[in-house]
Amino acid sequence: MDTSDPLAGRLGPAERATAWRRLSQEHFDLVVIGGGVVGCGVALDAATRGLRTALVEARDLASGTSSRTSKLFHGGLRYLEQLELGLVREALAERELMLTRIAPHLVKPVSFLYPLRNRGWERPYVAAGLTLYDTMGGARTVPRHKHLTRAAALRLVPALRRDALIGGIRYFDAIADDARHTMTVARTAAHYGAVIRSSTQVVGFTKEADRISGVRVRDCESGEEADVAAHVVVNCTGVWTDELQRLSGERGRFRVRASKGVHIVVPRDRIVADSGLILRTETSVLFVIPWRGHWILGTTDTDWNLDLAHPAATKADIDYIFDRVNRVLATPLTHDDIEGVYAGLRPLLAGENAATSKLSREHAVARVAPGMFAIAGGKYTTYRVMAADAVDAAAADLPTRIAPSITDKVPLLGADGYYALVNQADRLAARYGLHPYRVRHMLDRYGSLIHQVLDAADGRRDLLSPLPGAPDYLAVEVVHAASHEGALHLEDVLTRRTRISIEYPHRGVESARAAAELMAPVLGWDAATIDREIEVYAARVEAERDAQTQPDDSAADARRSAAPEARPRVLEPVVL
Ligand SMILES: Cc1cc2nc3c(=O)[nH]c(=O)nc-3n(C[C@H](O)[C@H](O)[C@H](O)COP(=O)(O)OP(=O)(O)OC[C@H]3O[C@@H](n4cnc5c(N)ncnc54)[C@H](O)[C@@H]3O)c2cc1C
């Protein structure tokens, strides 16, 4: 494959049609179920080892948990406290790899202030932890932690109440736009030859005697079905793991349960600070995370047994987050400050059986049946390690020996050439007639793929205008999302390729028509389809807003699930 081809890694309508043909005609070494970060990581790992690889995702890339996280690449101070040192070291090594080699365009350092509340024990206790954190690999690309007096901490975060702290410690982690990162992993896998197809749901398994020999897939746009043949199938469906397990008719080696985490987005000017915050709660921690012109506040941790595709935030979740953050802020936040709210589900391992499943750190990989493997648990930060473990395990059922994982040496699309382009941002800006600030912002989203994005505006300068209702984004980015990034519905563009749904108080509704009209020519939509897309998106926003006024999960879930699906032919749950 020619990796210098500028169209390599493109996920547009033509590639989608080709992918459908390839799925039914080729025999794959490995088929991945699920286009979250773990599935996309497995596809990239397998493709770069030389395996014939396909990945199918029922909805949109990253539409499950992988677009709904705290967005941190971190070692996890919580694990440090539990003395899970191996886990922390591994995660910090991944953070460093992402920051330097794999995705420097997408993953950036982020500063946190730990406000100290207790005299005596607390400063040495936290400092000892952070010294370990830095020593284990934290402080390479990012600065070491630093002690601050109360006055210095208040200068860093003037929004804090004076009586909320007696001093502070500043440390660094890293942050990325999770949905864009996952999509970029998928595009990189496609670049190395993997078939990547979203809106393609696994609805059954094929067998040869007692061996899984492939999957039956359904196109969630057309309703068409086809069989995909493979030596090995890897279940990477996060909180859907048990559902796929049941569908396969095989007994699972571990179970996955869902725990809901909610985040709130508020405008940057509502909290005057030059650093994020990490606050201790009764049971865990709560973050205030800088996010472009906003802050992300979160998260919660409660059991969830309802709709897996559309977990709903309740008024109680929102009140909990505000209550904890307002305890330390001089000017409290209110519901009127909310720009966006999102809820995600942690795929937590439950009922694992160490004798039959290889329990590796906090994720598990298991051979469920001949030809079928499952991987779940873990966290976003360690997706690359999880992926390598899954492919290593799958090797047992592949007919030939396979090469070791090389993804620690594979930069994601857009990483190569990124640093030079940052230095040339002014020149780039002049070439395209854009403000240099805008170009830098785009480089952090596309890296060296920026030319691919902006060249689409050749002879169409109108595409270089901001998107109505969302001035942080250009019209051409919406076109690019549909032509290159696999976006098939308005929801994909407004919630995941851009983050308009959580960054603007209208939650995307005021940009919906303009965005739909930009997507239409790329995806072949007629006027009726444009109207339907807008209606479905508006109904989703309305249902989410409504859910967020409800006191509990079941009431919120009932409101949220009343909204229609963007992909009307998706089966939820998949029934036998
Ligand atoms: C609130 C919250 C905050 C978090 N914050 C962080 C953080 O800051 N840092 C960190 O490291 N980790 C964090 N995590 C953990 C991390 O997000 C997850 O571990 C990770 O995203 C899980 O990815 P996944 O690929 O396993 O699952 P998912 O992203 O859910 O992917 C599974 C995919 O499978 C698809 N699927 C399901 N059924 C089918 C089918 N039949 N056919 C085809 N496809 C199917 C789904 O549509 C979905 O896209 C957080 C988690 C939560 C919930």
XYZ file of C-alpha atoms and ligand atoms in Angstrom:
629
model
C 0.000 0.000 0.000
C 1.226 3.484 -0.855
C 1.366 5.314 2.479
C 2.233 8.614 0.786
C -1.162 8.661 -0.943
C -2.917 11.763 0.417
C -6.247 9.970 0.207
C -5.064 6.996 2.263
C -7.057 6.681 5.438
C -10.024 8.472 3.916
C -13.382 7.264 5.213
C -15.817 8.745 2.703
C -18.853 7.445 0.791
C -16.748 5.719 -1.899
C -14.636 3.899 0.720
C -17.850 2.920 2.515
C -19.201 1.234 -0.623
C -15.890 -0.532 -1.246
C -15.743 -1.665 2.379
C -19.133 -3.382 2.078
C -17.943 -5.343 -0.966
C -14.696 -6.289 0.729
C -16.482 -7.426 3.902
C -18.535 -9.992 2.026
C -15.871 -11.062 -0.503
C -12.573 -11.306 1.398
C -11.434 -13.715 4.066
C -9.972 -11.761 6.972
C -7.414 -12.813 9.538
C -9.132 -10.742 12.177
C -12.496 -9.001 12.464
C -12.965 -6.436 15.214
C -16.427 -5.743 16.637
C -16.734 -2.192 18.018
C -15.291 1.153 16.926
C -14.432 2.581 20.331
C -10.812 3.343 21.166
C -10.091 -0.290 22.053
C -11.542 -1.704 18.815
C -9.831 0.941 16.670
C -6.590 0.260 18.559
C -6.919 -3.483 17.866
C -7.556 -2.797 14.164
C -4.452 -0.595 13.965
C -2.331 -3.091 15.886
C -3.452 -5.990 13.673
C -3.129 -4.113 10.375
C 0.379 -2.901 11.188
C 1.435 -6.476 12.033
C 0.459 -7.410 8.493
C -2.889 -9.062 9.262
C -5.880 -8.745 6.928
C -8.139 -6.760 9.234
C -11.714 -5.455 9.295
C -13.565 -3.417 11.923
C -17.322 -2.967 12.130
C -19.060 -0.416 14.338
C -22.836 -0.423 14.849
C -23.248 3.353 15.159
C -20.523 5.972 14.742
C -16.825 5.661 15.575
C -16.430 6.550 19.283
C -20.189 6.894 19.754
C -20.057 4.726 22.902
C -17.874 5.439 25.931
C -14.903 6.667 23.902
C -16.424 10.119 23.192
C -17.750 10.616 26.727
C -14.659 10.473 28.952
C -12.837 13.048 31.095
C -10.472 13.254 28.103
C -7.339 12.666 30.177
C -4.321 10.608 29.253
C -3.203 10.030 32.803
C -1.490 7.670 35.168
C -4.296 8.188 37.653
C -3.527 9.593 41.087
C -6.273 7.350 42.440
C -4.374 4.210 41.377
C -1.249 5.647 42.932
C -3.053 5.889 46.262
C -4.109 2.245 45.876
C -0.421 1.418 45.236
C -1.189 0.000 41.776
C 2.268 1.153 40.748
C 2.615 -1.066 37.669
C -0.627 0.278 36.312
C 0.380 3.894 36.911
C 3.806 3.382 35.335
C 2.283 1.766 32.261
C -0.288 4.539 31.846
C 2.370 7.238 32.267
C 4.514 5.570 29.621
C 1.523 5.636 27.248
C 0.888 9.295 28.075
C 4.496 10.087 27.182
C 4.309 8.127 23.906
C 1.132 9.941 22.886
C 2.564 13.367 23.727
C 5.793 12.818 21.828
C 5.533 10.278 19.030
C 2.078 8.857 18.426
C -0.244 11.850 18.575
C 1.522 15.107 19.521
C -1.016 17.009 17.415
C -3.940 15.672 19.463
C -2.594 15.098 22.982
C -1.464 18.137 25.019
C -0.120 18.736 28.524
C -2.648 20.080 31.024
C -2.012 21.640 34.423
C -3.901 20.768 37.605
C -3.870 22.430 41.000
C -4.380 20.187 44.008
C -5.680 22.533 46.711
C -4.468 21.437 50.163
C -7.041 21.726 52.937
C -5.302 20.198 55.950
C -2.207 21.403 57.763
C 0.468 18.863 58.638
C 0.076 15.485 56.921
C -1.538 16.456 53.617
C 1.307 18.295 51.863
C 3.970 15.607 52.458
C 1.444 12.862 51.609
C 0.384 14.359 48.271
C 3.944 15.455 47.446
C 5.268 11.929 48.032
C 2.668 10.609 45.591
C 3.448 13.237 42.976
C 7.209 12.705 43.343
C 6.606 9.041 42.583
C 4.322 10.052 39.682
C 7.041 12.273 38.203
C 9.800 9.732 38.820
C 7.878 6.867 37.235
C 7.806 8.694 33.933
C 5.460 11.591 34.471
C 7.971 14.418 34.305
C 9.583 14.087 30.910
C 7.617 16.065 28.379
C 5.596 17.786 31.101
C 7.092 19.787 34.008
C 7.574 18.286 37.481
C 5.055 19.062 40.226
C 5.555 22.281 42.155
C 4.662 23.368 45.689
C 2.625 26.555 46.045
C 1.801 28.742 49.022
C -1.815 29.721 49.489
C -1.138 33.112 47.871
C 0.563 31.511 44.857
C -2.217 28.940 44.478
C -4.786 31.743 44.577
C -2.845 33.638 41.913
C -3.005 30.519 39.723
C -6.705 29.954 40.415
C -8.203 33.263 41.603
C -11.683 31.726 41.423
C -11.032 29.734 44.636
C -12.480 30.825 47.964
C -9.686 31.947 50.268
C -10.844 29.549 52.964
C -10.967 26.603 50.546
C -7.226 25.948 50.785
C -4.154 26.422 52.943
C -1.755 25.934 50.005
C -1.490 23.861 46.866
C 0.541 21.609 44.607
C 0.549 21.961 40.840
C 1.148 18.963 38.587
C 0.663 18.027 34.924
C -1.201 15.366 32.991
C -2.350 15.268 29.360
C -5.626 15.839 27.542
C -7.087 14.967 24.122
C -10.368 15.234 22.265
C -11.320 11.592 22.793
C -13.755 11.260 19.863
C -11.324 12.811 17.399
C -8.449 10.726 18.730
C -10.429 7.477 18.330
C -11.518 8.448 14.816
C -7.883 9.230 13.954
C -6.786 5.794 15.224
C -9.452 4.277 12.932
C -8.307 6.333 9.944
C -4.714 5.333 10.620
C -5.780 1.671 10.618
C -7.549 2.272 7.288
C -4.376 3.924 6.024
C -2.524 0.675 6.740
C -5.127 -1.339 4.861
C -7.815 -2.220 7.428
C -11.446 -2.164 6.307
C -13.230 0.239 8.664
C -17.002 0.479 8.440
C -19.376 2.301 10.786
C -23.202 1.909 10.811
C -22.440 -1.815 10.455
C -23.734 -3.918 13.303
C -22.870 -7.489 14.196
C -26.198 -9.311 14.438
C -24.968 -12.902 14.502
C -22.000 -15.253 14.335
C -21.129 -17.939 11.806
C -19.630 -21.262 12.910
C -17.753 -24.217 11.448
C -18.384 -27.083 13.867
C -17.542 -25.586 17.288
C -15.358 -22.825 15.873
C -16.482 -19.231 15.286
C -15.740 -18.556 11.620
C -17.034 -15.027 11.202
C -19.875 -12.612 11.867
C -23.160 -11.651 10.255
C -23.404 -7.885 9.804
C -26.258 -5.518 9.106
C -25.857 -2.185 7.345
C -27.675 0.158 9.753
C -28.390 2.602 6.902
C -29.847 0.224 4.297
C -30.842 -2.785 6.404
C -28.827 -5.101 4.073
C -27.051 -8.059 5.661
C -23.881 -10.019 4.784
C -21.537 -12.647 6.246
C -17.918 -11.742 7.003
C -15.440 -14.624 7.148
C -12.437 -14.494 9.502
C -9.950 -16.693 11.305
C -10.524 -14.709 14.476
C -13.245 -12.382 15.800
C -12.393 -9.956 18.617
C -15.228 -8.555 20.711
C -14.296 -4.961 21.683
C -17.743 -3.678 22.541
C -17.160 -2.219 26.018
C -20.449 -2.161 27.916
C -22.065 -4.269 25.149
C -19.604 -7.156 25.754
C -22.178 -9.394 27.469
C -24.760 -8.755 24.740
C -22.355 -9.920 22.015
C -21.333 -12.799 24.227
C -24.942 -13.977 24.442
C -25.365 -13.494 20.713
C -22.413 -15.795 20.034
C -24.010 -18.539 22.112
C -20.724 -19.042 23.940
C -20.240 -18.817 27.682
C -18.327 -15.644 28.552
C -15.103 -15.763 30.556
C -15.862 -12.454 32.259
C -18.772 -10.080 32.544
C -18.857 -6.314 32.116
C -21.056 -3.976 34.094
C -21.741 -0.313 33.408
C -21.116 2.608 35.717
C -22.344 6.050 34.664
C -20.149 9.150 34.730
C -21.549 12.613 33.986
C -19.700 15.788 32.956
C -20.888 19.399 32.706
C -19.394 22.024 30.385
C -19.396 25.716 31.426
C -17.829 28.822 29.794
C -14.181 29.544 30.554
C -14.940 32.995 31.980
C -17.169 31.510 34.714
C -14.097 30.191 36.552
C -11.135 32.569 36.603
C -8.122 30.253 36.577
C -4.918 29.448 34.702
C -5.009 25.799 35.697
C -7.436 22.943 36.093
C -8.346 21.627 39.540
C -8.427 18.208 41.121
C -10.723 18.033 44.142
C -11.097 15.186 46.568
C -14.638 13.910 47.161
C -15.874 11.426 49.778
C -15.242 8.470 47.463
C -13.100 9.653 44.566
C -11.906 12.840 42.859
C -13.616 15.523 40.816
C -11.870 17.410 38.033
C -12.254 20.920 36.668
C -10.589 20.500 33.279
C -9.639 23.286 30.865
C -11.221 22.638 27.481
C -10.589 25.344 24.845
C -12.942 28.240 25.785
C -14.659 26.112 28.427
C -14.277 24.045 31.572
C -15.353 20.433 31.850
C -16.485 19.474 35.362
C -16.805 15.863 36.425
C -17.421 13.158 37.081
C -19.930 10.956 38.901
C -19.861 7.191 39.442
C -23.167 5.339 39.748
C -24.478 1.955 38.588
C -26.436 1.996 35.314
C -28.749 -0.764 34.092
C -30.760 1.077 31.433
C -30.182 2.079 27.767
C -26.520 1.422 26.928
C -26.418 3.593 23.806
C -27.883 6.747 25.316
C -27.076 7.012 29.020
C -28.921 9.998 30.462
C -27.690 12.566 32.962
C -30.210 13.498 35.664
C -30.752 16.681 37.659
C -29.296 14.822 40.642
C -26.042 14.144 38.734
C -25.741 17.802 37.775
C -26.565 19.012 41.293
C -23.930 16.668 42.737
C -21.179 18.069 40.489
C -22.159 21.693 41.117
C -22.367 21.062 44.849
C -18.815 19.671 45.017
C -17.288 22.351 42.773
C -19.176 25.217 44.427
C -17.714 24.249 47.811
C -14.401 25.735 46.653
C -15.484 28.539 44.303
C -15.868 32.155 45.449
C -18.684 32.705 42.912
C -20.869 29.602 42.710
C -21.948 28.139 39.375
C -25.632 27.726 38.610
C -27.699 25.736 36.128
C -27.811 28.885 33.935
C -24.072 28.489 33.310
C -24.441 25.108 31.629
C -23.303 24.927 28.002
C -23.400 21.175 27.701
C -23.813 17.940 29.631
C -22.736 14.436 28.667
C -22.928 11.014 30.251
C -20.781 7.949 29.555
C -20.618 4.369 30.782
C -17.459 2.806 32.227
C -17.045 -0.794 31.112
C -16.055 -2.368 34.434
C -15.047 -5.981 34.796
C -17.350 -8.027 36.988
C -17.410 -11.671 37.959
C -14.151 -12.493 36.237
C -12.702 -15.885 36.679
C -8.926 -15.667 36.918
C -8.570 -19.354 36.106
C -10.130 -19.039 32.673
C -9.498 -15.453 31.682
C -6.138 -13.788 31.447
C -6.677 -10.950 33.856
C -4.134 -8.398 32.861
C -3.848 -5.328 35.098
C -7.282 -3.813 35.059
C -8.330 -5.167 31.690
C -9.099 -8.735 30.718
C -8.475 -10.651 27.503
C -10.077 -14.043 27.065
C -10.455 -16.733 24.428
C -14.188 -17.179 24.636
C -14.364 -19.984 22.089
C -12.145 -21.259 19.296
C -11.905 -18.291 16.917
C -13.406 -15.765 19.313
C -11.726 -13.435 21.799
C -12.983 -10.651 24.045
C -11.211 -7.712 25.630
C -12.721 -5.235 28.068
C -12.079 -3.010 31.060
C -8.948 -0.884 31.235
C -9.016 2.787 30.464
C -8.675 5.071 27.491
C -5.039 5.915 28.280
C -3.903 2.297 27.905
C -5.883 1.399 24.748
C -2.665 0.699 22.790
C -1.403 -1.818 25.348
C -4.833 -3.441 25.528
C -4.913 -3.725 21.746
C -1.484 -5.359 21.630
C -2.556 -7.854 24.337
C -5.709 -8.732 22.398
C -3.845 -9.374 19.138
C -1.150 -11.371 20.975
C -3.898 -13.571 22.421
C -5.674 -13.887 19.066
C -2.445 -15.218 17.520
C -3.295 -18.590 19.089
C -6.066 -19.084 16.531
C -4.334 -17.621 13.474
C -2.880 -20.051 10.940
C 0.542 -18.391 10.726
C 2.987 -16.856 13.175
C 2.521 -13.117 13.537
C 4.952 -10.250 14.039
C 5.144 -8.503 17.415
C 3.156 -5.302 17.992
C 4.788 -2.179 16.528
C 2.209 0.480 17.381
C 4.629 2.190 19.778
C 6.441 3.248 16.593
C 3.387 4.143 14.493
C 2.407 7.824 14.599
C -1.284 8.501 13.980
C -2.270 10.279 10.764
C -1.458 13.972 11.076
C 1.472 13.514 13.480
C 4.210 13.451 10.833
C 5.186 17.007 9.958
C 3.044 18.525 12.693
C 5.833 20.396 14.508
C 7.119 22.012 11.309
C 3.623 23.177 10.425
C 3.211 24.749 13.867
C 6.335 26.795 13.151
C 4.919 27.702 9.749
C 1.446 28.601 11.035
C 1.740 32.254 9.981
C 2.683 31.275 6.430
C -0.122 28.729 6.286
C -2.562 31.322 7.553
C -1.499 33.778 4.835
C -1.802 31.085 2.160
C -5.386 30.260 3.079
C -6.400 33.776 4.145
C -7.095 32.679 7.723
C -6.065 34.084 11.109
C -2.915 32.332 12.484
C -4.792 31.590 15.710
C -7.406 29.690 13.702
C -4.692 27.727 11.899
C -3.017 26.738 15.181
C -6.372 25.616 16.542
C -6.906 23.488 13.425
C -3.391 22.017 13.598
C -4.308 20.669 17.032
C -7.294 18.918 15.481
C -5.878 17.718 12.154
C -2.105 17.947 12.416
C -0.493 17.676 9.005
C -3.837 16.588 7.496
C -4.754 20.287 7.620
C -4.028 20.588 3.890
C -6.512 17.811 3.170
C -9.136 19.827 5.072
C -8.400 23.275 3.679
C -7.764 22.249 0.081
C -11.467 21.372 -0.151
C -12.087 25.133 0.000
C -10.087 25.675 -3.198
C -12.311 27.840 -5.381
C -14.950 27.866 -2.622
C -13.884 30.559 -0.204
C -17.330 30.471 1.400
C -16.243 27.196 3.022
C -13.614 29.105 4.997
C -16.349 31.022 6.864
C -17.278 30.053 10.418
C -20.186 27.669 10.776
C -23.368 29.581 11.730
C -23.979 29.265 15.484
C -20.513 27.774 16.111
C -17.795 30.298 15.224
C -15.011 28.028 16.564
C -15.453 25.799 13.510
C -15.213 26.453 9.768
C -17.801 25.254 7.267
C -15.094 23.251 5.493
C -14.587 21.115 8.620
C -18.154 19.859 8.299
C -17.574 18.953 4.652
C -14.332 17.189 5.587
C -16.071 15.221 8.372
C -18.444 13.731 5.786
C -15.908 13.310 2.971
C -12.938 11.939 4.976
C -13.840 11.199 8.600
C -16.704 8.744 8.234
C -19.490 11.047 9.499
C -22.828 9.749 8.175
C -25.336 11.775 10.192
C -25.698 15.289 11.520
C -25.284 13.902 15.038
C -21.838 12.497 14.108
C -20.665 15.964 13.060
C -22.230 18.013 15.845
C -21.340 15.684 18.730
C -18.090 13.924 17.737
C -16.184 15.384 14.716
C -16.839 18.793 16.282
C -17.972 19.157 19.918
C -20.627 21.767 19.157
C -23.253 19.768 21.076
C -21.474 20.473 24.371
C -19.701 23.750 23.606
C -22.659 25.998 22.790
C -25.772 26.543 24.920
C -27.993 25.838 21.869
C -26.244 22.425 21.811
C -25.929 22.438 18.046
C -29.520 23.206 17.118
C -28.640 26.643 15.707
C -25.934 25.107 13.498
C -27.976 22.111 12.396
C -29.402 23.406 9.114
C -26.138 24.909 7.896
C -24.225 21.742 8.806
C -26.798 19.453 7.163
C -26.701 21.519 3.958
C -22.898 21.237 3.888
C -23.023 17.456 4.373
C -25.815 16.925 1.825
C -23.836 17.066 -1.445
C -21.110 14.776 -0.045
C -23.550 12.157 1.234
C -26.175 12.535 -1.513
C -28.962 13.813 0.755
C -32.130 15.271 -0.760
C -34.255 17.991 0.865
C -36.359 15.461 2.777
C -33.228 13.789 4.224
C -31.846 17.156 5.309
C -35.115 17.899 7.117
C -35.163 14.479 8.773
C -31.575 14.843 9.987
C -32.372 18.229 11.527
C -35.562 16.941 13.156
C -33.848 13.875 14.616
C -30.983 15.979 15.976
C -33.318 18.578 17.500
C -35.402 15.807 19.096
C -32.227 14.309 20.631
C -31.238 17.657 22.148
C -34.767 18.204 23.463
C -34.861 14.706 25.001
C -31.470 15.207 26.667
C -32.490 18.581 28.105
C -35.699 17.032 29.376
C -33.836 14.081 30.923
C -31.542 16.505 32.738
C -34.493 17.948 34.678
C -35.504 14.499 35.983
C -34.724 13.407 39.532
C -33.566 9.837 38.849
C -32.168 7.449 36.244
C -35.385 5.705 35.287
C -37.272 8.974 34.694
C -34.313 10.436 32.765
C -33.919 7.254 30.699
C -37.617 7.274 29.793
C -37.291 10.866 28.473
C -34.029 10.243 26.648
C -35.114 7.048 24.930
C -38.220 8.768 23.550
C -35.984 10.473 20.939
C -35.636 8.754 17.556
C -32.351 7.079 16.514
C -30.182 8.798 13.904
C -29.618 5.267 12.548
C -33.175 3.928 12.340
C -32.147 0.384 11.374
C -29.830 -0.234 14.313
C -31.058 -3.077 16.534
C -30.961 -2.258 20.234
C -30.481 -4.619 21.859
C -29.522 -7.218 19.250
C -31.979 -10.074 19.733
C -31.411 -13.653 18.694
C -17.256 9.201 32.568
C -16.010 8.508 32.117
C -14.790 9.162 32.177
C -13.626 8.515 31.768
N -12.470 9.222 31.783
C -11.330 8.623 31.380
C -10.135 9.381 31.320
O -10.108 10.598 31.550
N -8.999 8.726 30.960
C -8.987 7.391 30.682
O -7.920 6.865 30.418
N -10.126 6.663 30.679
C -11.302 7.247 31.007
N -12.479 6.537 30.992
C -12.461 5.115 30.572
C -12.484 4.981 29.040
O -13.302 5.921 28.494
C -12.947 3.628 28.572
O -12.209 2.643 29.214
C -12.810 3.443 27.046
O -13.288 4.553 26.343
C -13.567 2.210 26.621
O -13.457 2.070 25.234
P -14.075 0.801 24.497
O -13.566 0.833 23.097
O -13.834 -0.422 25.305
O -15.662 1.011 24.538
P -16.605 1.926 23.643
O -15.996 3.230 23.341
O -17.942 1.964 24.310
O -16.727 1.134 22.274
C -17.550 0.004 22.092
C -18.226 0.134 20.728
O -18.853 -1.098 20.379
C -19.952 -0.767 19.535
N -20.872 -1.919 19.443
C -21.704 -2.387 20.401
N -22.417 -3.431 19.922
C -22.013 -3.629 18.640
C -22.405 -4.556 17.611
N -23.359 -5.493 17.820
N -21.804 -4.467 16.398
C -20.844 -3.521 16.159
N -20.462 -2.612 17.111
C -21.031 -2.666 18.326
C -20.554 0.429 20.240
O -21.407 1.159 19.381
C -19.318 1.197 20.693
O -18.956 2.228 19.795
C -13.671 7.170 31.341
C -14.899 6.509 31.270
C -16.069 7.183 31.623
C -17.389 6.501 31.490
